[in-house]
CSV table of C-alpha atoms and ligand atoms in Angstrom, one decimal:
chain,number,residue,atom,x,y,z
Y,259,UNK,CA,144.3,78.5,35.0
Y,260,UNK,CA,145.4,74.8,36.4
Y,261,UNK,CA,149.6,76.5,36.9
Y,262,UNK,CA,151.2,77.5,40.0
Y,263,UNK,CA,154.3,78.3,41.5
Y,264,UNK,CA,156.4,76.1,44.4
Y,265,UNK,CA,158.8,78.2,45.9
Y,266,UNK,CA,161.8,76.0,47.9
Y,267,UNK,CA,162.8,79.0,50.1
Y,268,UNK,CA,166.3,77.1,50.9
Y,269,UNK,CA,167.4,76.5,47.6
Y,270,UNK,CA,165.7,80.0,46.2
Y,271,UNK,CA,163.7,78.1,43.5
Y,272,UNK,CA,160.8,78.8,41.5
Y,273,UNK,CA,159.4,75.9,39.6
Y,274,UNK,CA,155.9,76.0,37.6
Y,275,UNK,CA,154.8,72.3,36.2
Y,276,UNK,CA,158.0,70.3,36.9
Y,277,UNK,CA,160.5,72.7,35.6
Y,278,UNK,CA,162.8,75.8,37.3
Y,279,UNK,CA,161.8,79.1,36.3
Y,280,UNK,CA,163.3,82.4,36.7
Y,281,UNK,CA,162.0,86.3,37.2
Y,282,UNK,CA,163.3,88.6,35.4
Y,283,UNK,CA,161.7,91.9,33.4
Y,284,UNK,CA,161.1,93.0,29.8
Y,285,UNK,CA,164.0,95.0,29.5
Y,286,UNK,CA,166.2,92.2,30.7
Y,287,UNK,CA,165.0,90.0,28.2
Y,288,UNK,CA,165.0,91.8,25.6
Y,289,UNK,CA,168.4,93.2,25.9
Y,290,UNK,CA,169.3,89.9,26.1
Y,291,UNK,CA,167.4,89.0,22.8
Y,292,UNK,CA,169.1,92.3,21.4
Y,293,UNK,CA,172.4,91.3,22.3
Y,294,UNK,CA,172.7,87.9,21.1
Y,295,UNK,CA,170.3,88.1,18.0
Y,296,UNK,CA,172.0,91.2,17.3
Y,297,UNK,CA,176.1,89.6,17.3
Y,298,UNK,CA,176.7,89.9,13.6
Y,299,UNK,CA,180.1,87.7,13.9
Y,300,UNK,CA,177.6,84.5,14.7
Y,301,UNK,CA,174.3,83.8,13.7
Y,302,UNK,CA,172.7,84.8,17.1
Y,303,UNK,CA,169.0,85.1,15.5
Y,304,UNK,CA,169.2,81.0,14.8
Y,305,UNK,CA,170.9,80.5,18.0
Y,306,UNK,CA,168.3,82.4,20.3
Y,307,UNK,CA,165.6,80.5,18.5
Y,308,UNK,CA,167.2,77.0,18.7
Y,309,UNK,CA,167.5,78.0,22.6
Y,310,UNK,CA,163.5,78.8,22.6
Y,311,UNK,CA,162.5,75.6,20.5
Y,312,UNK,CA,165.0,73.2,22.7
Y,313,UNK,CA,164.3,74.7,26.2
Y,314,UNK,CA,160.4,74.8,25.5
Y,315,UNK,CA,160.3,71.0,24.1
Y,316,UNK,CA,161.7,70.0,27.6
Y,317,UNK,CA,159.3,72.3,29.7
Y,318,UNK,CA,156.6,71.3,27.7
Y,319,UNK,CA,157.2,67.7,27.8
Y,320,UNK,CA,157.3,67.3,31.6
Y,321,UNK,CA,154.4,69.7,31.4
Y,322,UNK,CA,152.0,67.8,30.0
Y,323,UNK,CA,153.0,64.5,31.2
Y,324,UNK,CA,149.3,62.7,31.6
Y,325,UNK,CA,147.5,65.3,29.7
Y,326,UNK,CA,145.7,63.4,26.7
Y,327,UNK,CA,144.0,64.5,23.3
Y,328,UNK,CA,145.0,66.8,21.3
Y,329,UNK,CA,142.9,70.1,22.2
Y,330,UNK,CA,143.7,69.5,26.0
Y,331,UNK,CA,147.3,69.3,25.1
Y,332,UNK,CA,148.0,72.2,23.0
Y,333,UNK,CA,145.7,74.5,25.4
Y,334,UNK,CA,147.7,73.5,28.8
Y,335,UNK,CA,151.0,74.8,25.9
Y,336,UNK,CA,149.0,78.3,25.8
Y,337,UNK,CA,148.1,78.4,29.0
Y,338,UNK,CA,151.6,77.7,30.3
Y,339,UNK,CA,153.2,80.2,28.2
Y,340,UNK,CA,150.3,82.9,29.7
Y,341,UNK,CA,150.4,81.6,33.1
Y,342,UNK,CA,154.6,82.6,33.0
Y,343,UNK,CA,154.0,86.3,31.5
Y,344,UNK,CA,155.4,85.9,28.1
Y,345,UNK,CA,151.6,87.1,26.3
Y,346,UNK,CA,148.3,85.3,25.3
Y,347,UNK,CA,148.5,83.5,22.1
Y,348,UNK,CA,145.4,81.7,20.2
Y,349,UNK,CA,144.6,80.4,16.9
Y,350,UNK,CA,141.7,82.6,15.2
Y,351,UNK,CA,139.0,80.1,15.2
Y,352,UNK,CA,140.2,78.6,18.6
Y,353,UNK,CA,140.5,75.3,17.5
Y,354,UNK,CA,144.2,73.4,16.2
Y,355,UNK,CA,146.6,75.3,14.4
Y,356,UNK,CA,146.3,74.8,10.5
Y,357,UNK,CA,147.5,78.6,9.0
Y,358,UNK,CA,148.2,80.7,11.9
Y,359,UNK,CA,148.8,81.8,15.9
Y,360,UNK,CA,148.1,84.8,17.0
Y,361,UNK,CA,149.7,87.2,20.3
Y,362,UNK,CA,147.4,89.5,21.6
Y,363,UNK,CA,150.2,90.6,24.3
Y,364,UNK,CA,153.8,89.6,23.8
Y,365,UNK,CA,156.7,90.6,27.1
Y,366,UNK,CA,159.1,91.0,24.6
Y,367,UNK,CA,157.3,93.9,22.6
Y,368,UNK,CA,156.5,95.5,25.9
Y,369,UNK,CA,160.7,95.6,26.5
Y,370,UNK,CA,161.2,97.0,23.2
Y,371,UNK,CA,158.6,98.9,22.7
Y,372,UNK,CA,159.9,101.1,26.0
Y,373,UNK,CA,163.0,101.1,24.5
Y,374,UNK,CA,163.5,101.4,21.0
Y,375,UNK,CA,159.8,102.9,19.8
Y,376,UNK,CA,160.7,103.3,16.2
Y,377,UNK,CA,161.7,100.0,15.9
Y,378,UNK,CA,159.0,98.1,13.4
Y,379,UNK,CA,160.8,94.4,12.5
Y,380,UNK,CA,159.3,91.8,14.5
Y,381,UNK,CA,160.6,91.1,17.9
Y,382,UNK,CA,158.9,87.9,18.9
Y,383,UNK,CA,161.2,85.3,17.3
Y,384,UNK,CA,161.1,83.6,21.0
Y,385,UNK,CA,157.4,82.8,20.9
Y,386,UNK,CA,157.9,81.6,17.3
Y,387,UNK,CA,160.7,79.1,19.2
Y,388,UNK,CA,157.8,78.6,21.8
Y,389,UNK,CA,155.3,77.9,19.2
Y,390,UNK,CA,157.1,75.3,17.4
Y,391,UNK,CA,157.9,73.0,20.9
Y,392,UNK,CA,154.5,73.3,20.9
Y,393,UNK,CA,153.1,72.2,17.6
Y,394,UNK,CA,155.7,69.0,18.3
Y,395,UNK,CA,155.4,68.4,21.6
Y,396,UNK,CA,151.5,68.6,22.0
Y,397,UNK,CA,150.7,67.4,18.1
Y,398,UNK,CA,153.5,65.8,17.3
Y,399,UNK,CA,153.4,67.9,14.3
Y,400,UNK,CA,157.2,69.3,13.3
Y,401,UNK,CA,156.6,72.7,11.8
Y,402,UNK,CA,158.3,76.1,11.5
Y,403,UNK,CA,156.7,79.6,12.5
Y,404,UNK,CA,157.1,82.8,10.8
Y,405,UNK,CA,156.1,86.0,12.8
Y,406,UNK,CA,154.7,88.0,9.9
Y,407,UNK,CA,153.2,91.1,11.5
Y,408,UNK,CA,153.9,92.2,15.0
Y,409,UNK,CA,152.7,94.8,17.3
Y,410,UNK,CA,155.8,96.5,17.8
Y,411,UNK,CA,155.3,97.1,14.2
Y,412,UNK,CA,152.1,98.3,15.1
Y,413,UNK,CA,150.0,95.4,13.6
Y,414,UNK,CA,146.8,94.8,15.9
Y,415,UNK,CA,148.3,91.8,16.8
Y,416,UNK,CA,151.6,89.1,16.3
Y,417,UNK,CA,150.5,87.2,13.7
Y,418,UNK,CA,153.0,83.7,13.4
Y,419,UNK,CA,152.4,81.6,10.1
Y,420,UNK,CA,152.9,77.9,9.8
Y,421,UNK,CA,155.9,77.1,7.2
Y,422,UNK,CA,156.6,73.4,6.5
Y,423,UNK,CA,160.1,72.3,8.7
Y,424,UNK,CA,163.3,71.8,6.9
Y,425,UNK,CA,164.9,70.3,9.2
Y,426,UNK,CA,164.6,68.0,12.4
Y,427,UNK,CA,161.5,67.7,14.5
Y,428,UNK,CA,162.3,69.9,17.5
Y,429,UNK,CA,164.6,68.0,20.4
Y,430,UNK,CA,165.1,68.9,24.1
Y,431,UNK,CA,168.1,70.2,25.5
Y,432,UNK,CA,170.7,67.5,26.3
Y,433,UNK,CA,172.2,67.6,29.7
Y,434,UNK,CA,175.9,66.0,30.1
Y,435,UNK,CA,175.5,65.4,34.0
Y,436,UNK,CA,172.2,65.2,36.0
Y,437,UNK,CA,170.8,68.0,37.5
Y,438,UNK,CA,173.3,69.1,40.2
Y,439,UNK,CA,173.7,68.7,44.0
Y,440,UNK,CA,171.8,72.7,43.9
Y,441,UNK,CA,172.5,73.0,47.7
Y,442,UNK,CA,171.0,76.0,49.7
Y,443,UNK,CA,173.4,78.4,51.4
Y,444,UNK,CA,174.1,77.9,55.0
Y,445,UNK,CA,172.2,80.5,57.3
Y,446,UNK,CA,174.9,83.5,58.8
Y,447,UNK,CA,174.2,86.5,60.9
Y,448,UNK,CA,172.0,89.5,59.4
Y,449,UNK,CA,174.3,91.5,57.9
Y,450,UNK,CA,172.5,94.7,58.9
Y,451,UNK,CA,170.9,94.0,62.1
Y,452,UNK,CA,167.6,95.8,61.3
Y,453,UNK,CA,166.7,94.7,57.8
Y,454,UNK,CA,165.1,90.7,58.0
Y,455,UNK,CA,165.9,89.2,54.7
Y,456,UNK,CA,163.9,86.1,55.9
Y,457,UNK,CA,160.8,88.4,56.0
Y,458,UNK,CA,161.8,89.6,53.0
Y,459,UNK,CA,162.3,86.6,50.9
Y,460,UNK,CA,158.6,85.2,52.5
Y,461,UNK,CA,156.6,88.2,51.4
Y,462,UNK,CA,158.0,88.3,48.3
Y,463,UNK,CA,158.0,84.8,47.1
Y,464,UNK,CA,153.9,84.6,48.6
Y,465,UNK,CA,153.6,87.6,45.9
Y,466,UNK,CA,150.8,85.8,43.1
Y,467,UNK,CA,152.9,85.9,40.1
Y,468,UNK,CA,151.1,84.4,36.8
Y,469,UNK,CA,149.7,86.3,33.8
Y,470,UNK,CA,146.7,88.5,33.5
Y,471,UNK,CA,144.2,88.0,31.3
Y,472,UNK,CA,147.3,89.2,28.7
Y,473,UNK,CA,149.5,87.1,29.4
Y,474,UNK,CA,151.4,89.6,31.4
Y,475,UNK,CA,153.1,90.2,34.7
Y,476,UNK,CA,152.9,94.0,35.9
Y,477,UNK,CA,155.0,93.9,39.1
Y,478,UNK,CA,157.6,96.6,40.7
Y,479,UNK,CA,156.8,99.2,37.8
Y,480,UNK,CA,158.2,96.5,35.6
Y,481,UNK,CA,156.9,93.8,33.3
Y,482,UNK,CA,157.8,90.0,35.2
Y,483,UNK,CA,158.0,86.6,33.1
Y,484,UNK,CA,158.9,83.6,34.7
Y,485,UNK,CA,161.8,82.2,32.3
Y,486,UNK,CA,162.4,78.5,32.2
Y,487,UNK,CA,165.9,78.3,33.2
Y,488,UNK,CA,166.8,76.2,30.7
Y,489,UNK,CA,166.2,79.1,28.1
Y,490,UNK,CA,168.9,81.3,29.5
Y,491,UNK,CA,171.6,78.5,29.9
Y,492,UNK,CA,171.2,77.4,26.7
Y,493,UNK,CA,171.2,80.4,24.8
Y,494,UNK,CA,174.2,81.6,27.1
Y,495,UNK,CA,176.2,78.6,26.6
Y,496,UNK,CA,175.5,78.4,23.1
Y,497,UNK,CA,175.9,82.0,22.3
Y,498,UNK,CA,179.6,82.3,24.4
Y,499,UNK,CA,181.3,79.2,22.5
Y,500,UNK,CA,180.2,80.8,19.8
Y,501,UNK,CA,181.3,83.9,20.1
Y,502,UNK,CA,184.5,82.0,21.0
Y,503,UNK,CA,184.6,80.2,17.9
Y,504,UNK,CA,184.6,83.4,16.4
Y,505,UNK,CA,187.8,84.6,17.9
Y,506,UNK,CA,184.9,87.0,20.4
Y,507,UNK,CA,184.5,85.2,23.6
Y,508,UNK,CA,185.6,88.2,25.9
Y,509,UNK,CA,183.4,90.6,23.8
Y,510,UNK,CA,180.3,87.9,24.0
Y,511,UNK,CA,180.8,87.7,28.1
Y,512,UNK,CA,181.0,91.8,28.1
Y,513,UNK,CA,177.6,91.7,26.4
Y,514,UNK,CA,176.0,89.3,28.2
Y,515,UNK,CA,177.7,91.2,31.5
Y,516,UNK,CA,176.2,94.9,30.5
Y,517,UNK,CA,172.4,93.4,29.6
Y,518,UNK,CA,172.9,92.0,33.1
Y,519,UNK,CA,174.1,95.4,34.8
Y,520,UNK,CA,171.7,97.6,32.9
Y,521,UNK,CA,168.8,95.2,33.9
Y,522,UNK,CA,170.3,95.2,37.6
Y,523,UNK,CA,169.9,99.6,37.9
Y,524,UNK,CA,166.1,99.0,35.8
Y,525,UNK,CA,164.4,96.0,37.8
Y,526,UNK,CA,165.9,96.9,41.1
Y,527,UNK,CA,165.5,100.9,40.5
Y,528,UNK,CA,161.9,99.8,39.6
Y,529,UNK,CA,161.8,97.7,42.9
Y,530,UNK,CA,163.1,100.6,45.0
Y,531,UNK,CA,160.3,103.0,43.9
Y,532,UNK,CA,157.5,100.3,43.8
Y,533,UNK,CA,154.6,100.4,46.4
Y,534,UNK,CA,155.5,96.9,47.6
Y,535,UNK,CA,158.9,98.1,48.4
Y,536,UNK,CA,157.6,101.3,50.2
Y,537,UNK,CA,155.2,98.9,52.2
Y,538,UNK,CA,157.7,96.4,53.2
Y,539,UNK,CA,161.1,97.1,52.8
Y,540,UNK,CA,161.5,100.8,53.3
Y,541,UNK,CA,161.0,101.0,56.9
Y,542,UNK,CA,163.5,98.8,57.8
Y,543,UNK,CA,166.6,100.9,55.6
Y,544,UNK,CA,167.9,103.2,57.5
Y,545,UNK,CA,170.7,104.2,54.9
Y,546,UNK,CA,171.7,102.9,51.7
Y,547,UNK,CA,173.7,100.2,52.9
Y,548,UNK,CA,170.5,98.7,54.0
Y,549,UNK,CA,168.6,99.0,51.1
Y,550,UNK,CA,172.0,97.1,49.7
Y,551,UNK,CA,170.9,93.8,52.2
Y,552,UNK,CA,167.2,94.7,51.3
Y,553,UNK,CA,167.6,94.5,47.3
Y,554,UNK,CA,169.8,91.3,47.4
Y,555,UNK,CA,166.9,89.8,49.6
Y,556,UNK,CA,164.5,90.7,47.4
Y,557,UNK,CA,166.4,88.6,44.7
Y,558,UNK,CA,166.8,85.8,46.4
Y,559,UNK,CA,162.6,85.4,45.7
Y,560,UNK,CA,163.4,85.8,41.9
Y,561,UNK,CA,164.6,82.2,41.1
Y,562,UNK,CA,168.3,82.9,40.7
Y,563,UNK,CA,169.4,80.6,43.6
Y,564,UNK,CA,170.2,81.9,47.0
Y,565,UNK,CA,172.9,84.6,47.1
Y,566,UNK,CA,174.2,86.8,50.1
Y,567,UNK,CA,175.8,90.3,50.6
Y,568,UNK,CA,179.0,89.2,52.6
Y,569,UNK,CA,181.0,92.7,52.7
Y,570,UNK,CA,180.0,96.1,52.2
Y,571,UNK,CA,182.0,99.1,51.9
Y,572,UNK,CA,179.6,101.8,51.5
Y,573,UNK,CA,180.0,103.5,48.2
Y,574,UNK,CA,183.2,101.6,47.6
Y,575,UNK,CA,182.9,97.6,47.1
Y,576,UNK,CA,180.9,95.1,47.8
Y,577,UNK,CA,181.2,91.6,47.9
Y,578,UNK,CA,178.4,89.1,46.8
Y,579,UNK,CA,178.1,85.2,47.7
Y,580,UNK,CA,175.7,82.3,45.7
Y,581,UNK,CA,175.6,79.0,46.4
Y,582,UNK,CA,173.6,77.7,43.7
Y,583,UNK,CA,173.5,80.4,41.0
Y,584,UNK,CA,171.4,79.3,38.3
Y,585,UNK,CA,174.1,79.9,35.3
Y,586,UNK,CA,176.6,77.8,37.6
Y,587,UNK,CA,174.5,74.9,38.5
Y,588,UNK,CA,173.1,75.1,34.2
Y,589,UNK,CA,177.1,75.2,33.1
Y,590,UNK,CA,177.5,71.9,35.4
Y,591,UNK,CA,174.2,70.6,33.3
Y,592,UNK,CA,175.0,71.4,30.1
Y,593,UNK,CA,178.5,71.3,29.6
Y,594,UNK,CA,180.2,70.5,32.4
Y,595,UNK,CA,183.2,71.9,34.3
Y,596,UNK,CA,184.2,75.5,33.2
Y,597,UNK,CA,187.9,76.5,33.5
Y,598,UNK,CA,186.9,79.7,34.1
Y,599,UNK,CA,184.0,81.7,36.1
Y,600,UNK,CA,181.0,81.9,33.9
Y,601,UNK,CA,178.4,83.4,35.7
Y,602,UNK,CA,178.1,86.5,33.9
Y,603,UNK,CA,174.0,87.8,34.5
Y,604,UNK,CA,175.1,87.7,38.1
Y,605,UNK,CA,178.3,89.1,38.0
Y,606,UNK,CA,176.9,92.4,35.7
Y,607,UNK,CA,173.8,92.3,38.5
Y,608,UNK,CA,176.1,93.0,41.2
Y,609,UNK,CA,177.8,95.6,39.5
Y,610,UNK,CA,174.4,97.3,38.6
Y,611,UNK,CA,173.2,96.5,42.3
Y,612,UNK,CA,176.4,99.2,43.1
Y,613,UNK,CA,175.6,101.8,40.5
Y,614,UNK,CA,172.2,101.9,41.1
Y,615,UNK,CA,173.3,102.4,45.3
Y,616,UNK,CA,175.8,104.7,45.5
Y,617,UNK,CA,176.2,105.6,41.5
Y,618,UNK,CA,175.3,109.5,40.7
Y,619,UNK,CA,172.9,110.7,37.7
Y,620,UNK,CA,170.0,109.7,35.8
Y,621,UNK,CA,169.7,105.3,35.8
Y,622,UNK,CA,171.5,105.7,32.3
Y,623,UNK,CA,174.3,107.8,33.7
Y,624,UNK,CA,174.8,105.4,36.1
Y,625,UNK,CA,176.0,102.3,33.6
Y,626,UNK,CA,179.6,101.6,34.3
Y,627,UNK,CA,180.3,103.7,37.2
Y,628,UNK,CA,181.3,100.3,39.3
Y,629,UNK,CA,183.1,97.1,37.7
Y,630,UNK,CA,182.4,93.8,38.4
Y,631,UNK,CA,184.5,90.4,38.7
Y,632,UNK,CA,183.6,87.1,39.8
Y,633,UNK,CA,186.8,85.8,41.6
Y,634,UNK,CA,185.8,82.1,42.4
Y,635,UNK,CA,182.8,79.7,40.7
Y,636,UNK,CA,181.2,77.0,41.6
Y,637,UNK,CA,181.2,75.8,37.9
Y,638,UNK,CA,184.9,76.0,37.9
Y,639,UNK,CA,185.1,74.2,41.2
Y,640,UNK,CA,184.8,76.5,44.0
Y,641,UNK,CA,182.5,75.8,46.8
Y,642,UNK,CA,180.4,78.6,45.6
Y,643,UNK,CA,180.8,81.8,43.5
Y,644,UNK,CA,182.1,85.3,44.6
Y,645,UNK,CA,181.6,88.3,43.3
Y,646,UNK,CA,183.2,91.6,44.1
Y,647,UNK,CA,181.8,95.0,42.7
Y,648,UNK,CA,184.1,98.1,43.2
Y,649,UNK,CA,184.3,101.9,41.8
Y,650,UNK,CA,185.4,101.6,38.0
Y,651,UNK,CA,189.0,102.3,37.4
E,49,ZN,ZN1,155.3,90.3,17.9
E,50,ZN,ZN1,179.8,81.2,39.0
């Protein structure tokens, strides 16, 4: 595999082959897939495509700028998509694509498949998104995929058809500014004198995260894929003026706020009980408020941008800073100025960070037992954004 990762530890960046990636598990993603291709008051299955097709045309362009011939090209495609944790995909006969694709793995039917079990419709429209920036982008060939068996369907593999495209060839996302200033956070005191996020934020980001030999990323008792960036601006954006079209915006940014707080207890209750946290973390936490600073470090190595506990009630509120949170600085890109907060992963995140904490019960009994708002954001012009998390009303 030819891939790795650069980590810029100031700016909390992951970037693989020119473009910014960012960790988060399977059942992140495919709440997130659930959410918006579920929406039945916009047509959220075409929109979480169009994200896949548009965001992967753009990775996959700057990824194989200066790779030549055809096989070369479309196996750097596969090998990207493998290298980030989303599954291994070949063609049968392992040449060009003329009838099919096959997955032999797929992330997303390892996050529903924990989930919802009796679920048998396909669930990998993303890689079908995937497959058709690739076809274009390495070919130059514009055609549609249809996933016509899956495994979460049981089938011994995802099997994606070639259908002849109806309408344009596939397009990158357009960006109405340039990429944005993205400046790191200024250092400040430790906030808890014996937990060193610095440490923290090395170890984890000199973790070796790419693909197995499946395609997938088994890390803190989760599965990992490294998502372009692009992908989850775009299909946030999209989806939320949408939804606002459709006379939904606050029920849109609820949704997208829940996925985000459910996957904040998962991912970080599956860090918390992982043997990398046990070997690193625990014995600096001392008491839960540590493990608070320690969890935040940890995500500062996931590709979100860098973000900082600044206050911390114990079991009351807590207030979280980021200077360059990726939805903020992907607003800026792609649409410009906000009149209102829109970071809305993170804002749900830091509410989940406080149920998973201090919240009582099982990890589902824990949803909703602390609120989150984010008061100031850098896409609406603040300095940076600011999020406080407190005891639900
Ligand atoms: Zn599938
Ligand atoms: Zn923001």
């Amino acid at each position: 595999m030819t891939f790795t990762t650069d980590i810029d530890v100031a700016r909390s960046r992951r970037l693989v082959a020119g473009s910014s990636v960012i960790l988060h598990c399977h059942h992140y993603n495919s709440r997130l897939q659930k959410a918006i291709e579920g929406a039945t008051a916009v047509d959220g299955r075409s929109l979480w495509m169009a994200s896949a097709e548009a965001s992967w045309t753009g990775v996959l362009l700057r990824a194989l700028d200066g790779v030549s011939g055809p096989h070369e090209r479309w196996q750097r495609c596969l090998e990207l998509y493998q290298f980030l944790g989303f599954g291994r995909l070949q063609v049968p006969d392992g040449e060009l694509p003329e009838t099919k694709v096959v997955a032999l793995a797929s992330h997303f039917v390892e996050g529903w498949s924990a989930r919802e079990p009796e679920r048998t419709e396909p669930v990998c429209s993303f890689a079908a998104g995937f497959l058709q920036a690739a076809a274009w982008v390495a070919l130059g060939r514009a055609v549609s995929f249809e996933e016509v068996a899956c495994q979460q369907g049981r089938a011994p593999a995802c099997e994606f058809v070639l259908r002849p495209r109806t309408g344009p060839a596939p397009r990158p996302i357009e960006q109405v500014v340039a990429r944005a200033g993205d400046a790191p956070m200024k250092p400040i005191a430790p906030v808890r004198p014996g937990v060193d996020e610095g440490k923290i934020v090395a170890a984890v980001s000199s973790m070796p995260i790419a693909g197995d030999d499946r395609g997938l990323i088994p890390a803190f008792n989760v599965f990992l894929a490294s998502m372009p960036a692009d992908f989850y601006n775009h299909a946030s954006v999209t989806f939320l003026a949408a939804m606002r079209e459709a006379g939904m915006g606050a029920l849109g940014r609820r949704l997208l706020m829940q996925v985000a707080e459910i996957c904040g207890l998962n991912t970080f209750s599956g860090i918390r009980s992982s043997a990398e946290w046990d070997a690193l973390i625990a014995p600096m936490c001392h008491d839960p408020a540590d493990e608070m600073v320690g969890l935040v470090a940890v995500s500062n190595a996931l590709g979100w941008g860098s973000w900082r506990v600044m206050d911390l009630v114990p079991g009351e509120s807590l207030r979280l800073v980021a200077g360059n949170g990726y939805e903020a600085e992907g607003q800026l890109e792609l649409v410009g100025p906000s009149l209102e907060p829109c970071c809305v992963m993170l804002t749900g995140v830091s509410a989940g960070l406080m149920d998973l904490v201090y919240g009582t019960g099982s990890v589902r009994e824990r949803v909703g037992q602390f609120a989150a708002v984010e008061h100031r954001c850098r896409a609406a012009g603040a300095e940076c954004c600011e999020f406080l998390a407190e005891e639900a009303a």
